[in-house]
XYZ file of C-alpha atoms in Angstrom:
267
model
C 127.739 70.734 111.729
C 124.143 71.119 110.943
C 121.736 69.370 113.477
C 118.191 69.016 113.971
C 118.464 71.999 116.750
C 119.603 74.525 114.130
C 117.473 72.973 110.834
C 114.587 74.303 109.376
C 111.188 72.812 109.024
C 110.514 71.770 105.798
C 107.666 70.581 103.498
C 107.949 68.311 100.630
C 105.035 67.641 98.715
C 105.333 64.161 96.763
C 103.152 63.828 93.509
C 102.376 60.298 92.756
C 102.559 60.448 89.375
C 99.347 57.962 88.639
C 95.929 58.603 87.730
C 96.772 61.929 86.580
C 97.749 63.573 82.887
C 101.446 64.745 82.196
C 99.675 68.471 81.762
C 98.051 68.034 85.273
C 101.326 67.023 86.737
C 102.938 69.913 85.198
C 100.459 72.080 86.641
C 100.467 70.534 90.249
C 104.102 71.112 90.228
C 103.962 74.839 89.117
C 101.551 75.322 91.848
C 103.010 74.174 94.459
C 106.176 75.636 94.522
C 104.050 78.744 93.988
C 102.295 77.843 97.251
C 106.074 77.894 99.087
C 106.997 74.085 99.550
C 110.948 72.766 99.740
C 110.704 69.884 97.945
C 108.940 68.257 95.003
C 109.135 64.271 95.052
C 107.522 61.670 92.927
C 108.193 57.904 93.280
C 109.464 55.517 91.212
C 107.209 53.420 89.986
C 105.836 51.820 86.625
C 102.313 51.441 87.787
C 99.923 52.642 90.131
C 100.356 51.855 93.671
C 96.569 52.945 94.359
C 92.915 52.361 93.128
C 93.203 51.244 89.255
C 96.333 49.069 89.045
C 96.327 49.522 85.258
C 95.695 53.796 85.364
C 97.158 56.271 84.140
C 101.140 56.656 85.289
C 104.202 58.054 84.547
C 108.191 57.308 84.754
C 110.245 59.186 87.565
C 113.542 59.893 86.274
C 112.089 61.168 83.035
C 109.689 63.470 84.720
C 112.312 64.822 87.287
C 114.755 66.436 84.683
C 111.296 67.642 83.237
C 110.633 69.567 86.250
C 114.264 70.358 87.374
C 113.869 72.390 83.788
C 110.371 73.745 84.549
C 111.070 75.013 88.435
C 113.667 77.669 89.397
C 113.793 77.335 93.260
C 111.974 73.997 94.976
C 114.648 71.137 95.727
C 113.116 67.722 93.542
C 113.927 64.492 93.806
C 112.313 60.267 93.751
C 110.840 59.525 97.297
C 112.564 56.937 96.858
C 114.550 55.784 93.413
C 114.706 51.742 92.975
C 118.116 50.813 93.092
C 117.482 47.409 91.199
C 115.636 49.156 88.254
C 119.071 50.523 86.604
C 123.005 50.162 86.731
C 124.988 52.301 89.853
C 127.078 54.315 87.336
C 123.941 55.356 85.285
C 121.745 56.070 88.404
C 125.320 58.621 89.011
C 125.480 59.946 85.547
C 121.278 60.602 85.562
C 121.806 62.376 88.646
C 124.710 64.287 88.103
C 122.780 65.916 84.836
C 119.424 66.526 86.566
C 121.420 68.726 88.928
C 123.144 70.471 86.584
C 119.843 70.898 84.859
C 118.363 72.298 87.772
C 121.488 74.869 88.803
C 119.648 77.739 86.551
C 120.770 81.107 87.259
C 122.661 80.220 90.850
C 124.866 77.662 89.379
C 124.117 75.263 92.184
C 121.812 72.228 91.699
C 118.198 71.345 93.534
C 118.388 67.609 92.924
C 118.280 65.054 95.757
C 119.221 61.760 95.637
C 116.381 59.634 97.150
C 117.006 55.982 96.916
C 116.361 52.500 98.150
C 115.877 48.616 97.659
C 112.900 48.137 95.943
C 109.737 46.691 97.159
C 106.616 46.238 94.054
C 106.949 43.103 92.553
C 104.561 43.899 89.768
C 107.127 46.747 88.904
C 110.202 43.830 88.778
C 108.225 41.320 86.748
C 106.718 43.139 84.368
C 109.464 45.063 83.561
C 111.993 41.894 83.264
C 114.122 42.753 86.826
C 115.244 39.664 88.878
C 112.975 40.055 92.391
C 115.433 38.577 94.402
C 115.162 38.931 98.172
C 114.798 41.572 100.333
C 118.136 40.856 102.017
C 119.665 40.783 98.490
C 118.074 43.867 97.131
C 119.253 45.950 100.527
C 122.691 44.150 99.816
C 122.673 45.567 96.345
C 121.980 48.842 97.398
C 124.979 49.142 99.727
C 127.457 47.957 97.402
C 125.985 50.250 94.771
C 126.049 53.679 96.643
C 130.078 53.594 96.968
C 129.653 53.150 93.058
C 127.568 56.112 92.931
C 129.566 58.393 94.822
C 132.782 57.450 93.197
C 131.309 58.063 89.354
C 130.367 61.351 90.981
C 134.030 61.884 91.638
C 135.207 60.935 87.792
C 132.151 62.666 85.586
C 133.219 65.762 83.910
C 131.589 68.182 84.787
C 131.223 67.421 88.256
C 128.238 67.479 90.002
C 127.445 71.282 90.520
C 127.202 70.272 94.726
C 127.702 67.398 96.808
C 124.009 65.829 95.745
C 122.363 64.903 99.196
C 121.585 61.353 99.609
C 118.263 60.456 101.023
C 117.287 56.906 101.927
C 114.301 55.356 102.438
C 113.267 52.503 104.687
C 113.056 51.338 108.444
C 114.857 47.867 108.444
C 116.405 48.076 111.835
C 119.578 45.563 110.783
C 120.358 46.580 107.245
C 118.636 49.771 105.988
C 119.584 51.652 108.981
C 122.984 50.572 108.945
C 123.496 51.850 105.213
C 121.902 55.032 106.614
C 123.982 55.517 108.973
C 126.778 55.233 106.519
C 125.830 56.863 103.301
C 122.553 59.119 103.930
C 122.433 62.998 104.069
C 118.369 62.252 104.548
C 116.532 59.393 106.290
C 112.574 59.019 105.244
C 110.375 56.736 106.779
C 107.035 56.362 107.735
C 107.127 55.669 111.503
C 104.593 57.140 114.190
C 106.582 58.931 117.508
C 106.956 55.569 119.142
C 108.854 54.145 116.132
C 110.796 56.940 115.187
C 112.455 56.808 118.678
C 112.998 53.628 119.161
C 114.821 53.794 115.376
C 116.946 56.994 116.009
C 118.441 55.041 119.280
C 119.176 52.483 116.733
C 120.137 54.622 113.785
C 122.866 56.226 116.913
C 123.517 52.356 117.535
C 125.018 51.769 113.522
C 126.658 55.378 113.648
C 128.795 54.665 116.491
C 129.658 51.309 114.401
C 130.675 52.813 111.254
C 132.035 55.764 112.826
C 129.373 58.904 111.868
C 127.526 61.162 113.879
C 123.930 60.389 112.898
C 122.518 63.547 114.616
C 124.051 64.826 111.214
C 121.463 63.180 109.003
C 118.059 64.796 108.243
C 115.126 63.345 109.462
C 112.414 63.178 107.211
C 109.032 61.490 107.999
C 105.397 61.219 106.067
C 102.347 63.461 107.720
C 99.767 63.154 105.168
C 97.344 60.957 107.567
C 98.649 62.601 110.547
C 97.438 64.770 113.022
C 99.619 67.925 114.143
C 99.938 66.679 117.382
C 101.678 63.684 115.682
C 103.702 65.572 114.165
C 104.726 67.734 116.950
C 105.695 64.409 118.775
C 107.952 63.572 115.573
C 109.177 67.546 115.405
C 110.339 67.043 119.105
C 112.145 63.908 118.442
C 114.394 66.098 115.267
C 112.337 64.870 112.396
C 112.700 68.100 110.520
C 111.438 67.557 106.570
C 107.980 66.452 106.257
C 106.215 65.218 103.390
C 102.921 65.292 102.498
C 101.774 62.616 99.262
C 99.211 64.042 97.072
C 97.963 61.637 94.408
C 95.712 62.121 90.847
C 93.796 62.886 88.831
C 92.748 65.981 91.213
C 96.010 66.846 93.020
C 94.071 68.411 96.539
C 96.568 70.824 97.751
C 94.976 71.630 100.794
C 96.410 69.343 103.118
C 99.674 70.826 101.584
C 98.809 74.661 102.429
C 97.932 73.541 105.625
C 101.252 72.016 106.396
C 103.204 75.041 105.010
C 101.181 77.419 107.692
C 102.646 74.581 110.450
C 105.996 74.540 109.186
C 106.010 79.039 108.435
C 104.817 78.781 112.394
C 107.461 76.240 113.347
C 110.148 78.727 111.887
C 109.090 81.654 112.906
């Protein structure tokens, strides 16, 4: 069993895709698996979630079998997916052919499955989806990832791998318990102090629905943080670390920085 004492470090680099052209986007993406990183993410989103509401911005899902085509070795994915935005079975089908666009010459797919409840209104009522409630939307997503993983089952051809599930989201009662039960990956955004008091809770819903959490990969946002903070987060098991870069200039960096952190980590 893999565990955070025997995982690499690694670095995903999420490109909002707002204020930025497609061709830019492209080109960020070329470059940075170039520079070394693990993981390409962008988020999904129908509008900006910074500066000019009404900018420039792209669809995910579209734009990830775009660059599951253009790349030949970085892992991609949606950091995170919005389960409310389309039906379980499709989200499955979607994902199964973005991996098997991305096998290439290995045969073996780089897509992750990032996904959670929802949270930007503007995105539900401008686009006609029912808002709901938090608890509902969380609800929604655990009934729908047993749909997902079933449809994976039944789709011919099969998923080229067993597409690793990451989830995204700190609710202590809900999200944490339908990490503990479906997730390969858990993102979040906590500081040290958070992320431990969440893994003792995360252990908490494990023991409940029967899984050994030290299983699931910790993955937790650095952009804004010092690398003292992320030491503190490294020494708790957080192992993937993701640094958001956003348009029209795409700074890379803060990105290059965090790849010489993570190349000393694993060394």
């Amino acid at each position: 069993m893999t565990t955070a004492a025997n995982r690499p470090v690694r670095i995903g680099a999420q490109i909002a895709p707002q204020h930025a052209s497609y061709a830019k986007i492209r080109e960020t993406a070329a470059e940075l698996e170039d520079l070394g990183v693990d993981v390409i993410f962008n988020w999904d989103h129908f509008f900006p979630l910074h500066g000019d509401p009404d900018g420039l911005h792209f669809e995910s899902w579209t734009m990830l079998a775009a660059l599951a085509e253009q790349t030949s070795r970085v892992e991609i994915g949606a950091l995170v997916n919005c389960n409310s935005y389309r039906n379980a079975n499709l989200q499955a089908d979607m994902a199964r052919t973005i991996d098997h666009i991305s096998a290439k010459e290995s045969g073996v797919g780089r897509f992750i499955f990032g996904t959670g409840s929802g949270w930007f209104e503007r995105d539900y009522d401008e686009y006609g989806y029912e808002f709901g409630t938090v608890g509902g939307r969380l609800d929604a997503l655990a009934e729908n990832l047993p749909v997902i993983s079933e449809r994976w089952g039944k789709l011919n051809p099969a998923p080229t791998r067993k597409i690793p599930v990451l989830i995204g989201g700190g609710g202590e009662k809900k999200t944490l318990r339908i990490v503990a039960t479906h997730a390969d990956i858990w993102h979040s955004f906590s500081d040290a102090l958070t992320l431990e008091r969440k893994l003792g809770i995360l252990e908490q819903h494990g023991t409940a629905v029967g899984r050994d959490t030290s299983e699931i990969e910790i993955s937790t946002e650095v952009a804004k943080r010092s690398v003292a903070e992320a030491d503190e987060q490294y020494d708790l098991g957080a192992r993937l670390f993701t640094v958001g870069i956003s348009g029209p200039h795409y700074d890379l960096a803060p990105v290059r920085d965090w790849l010489s952190w993570r190349d000393a980590k694993n060394s």
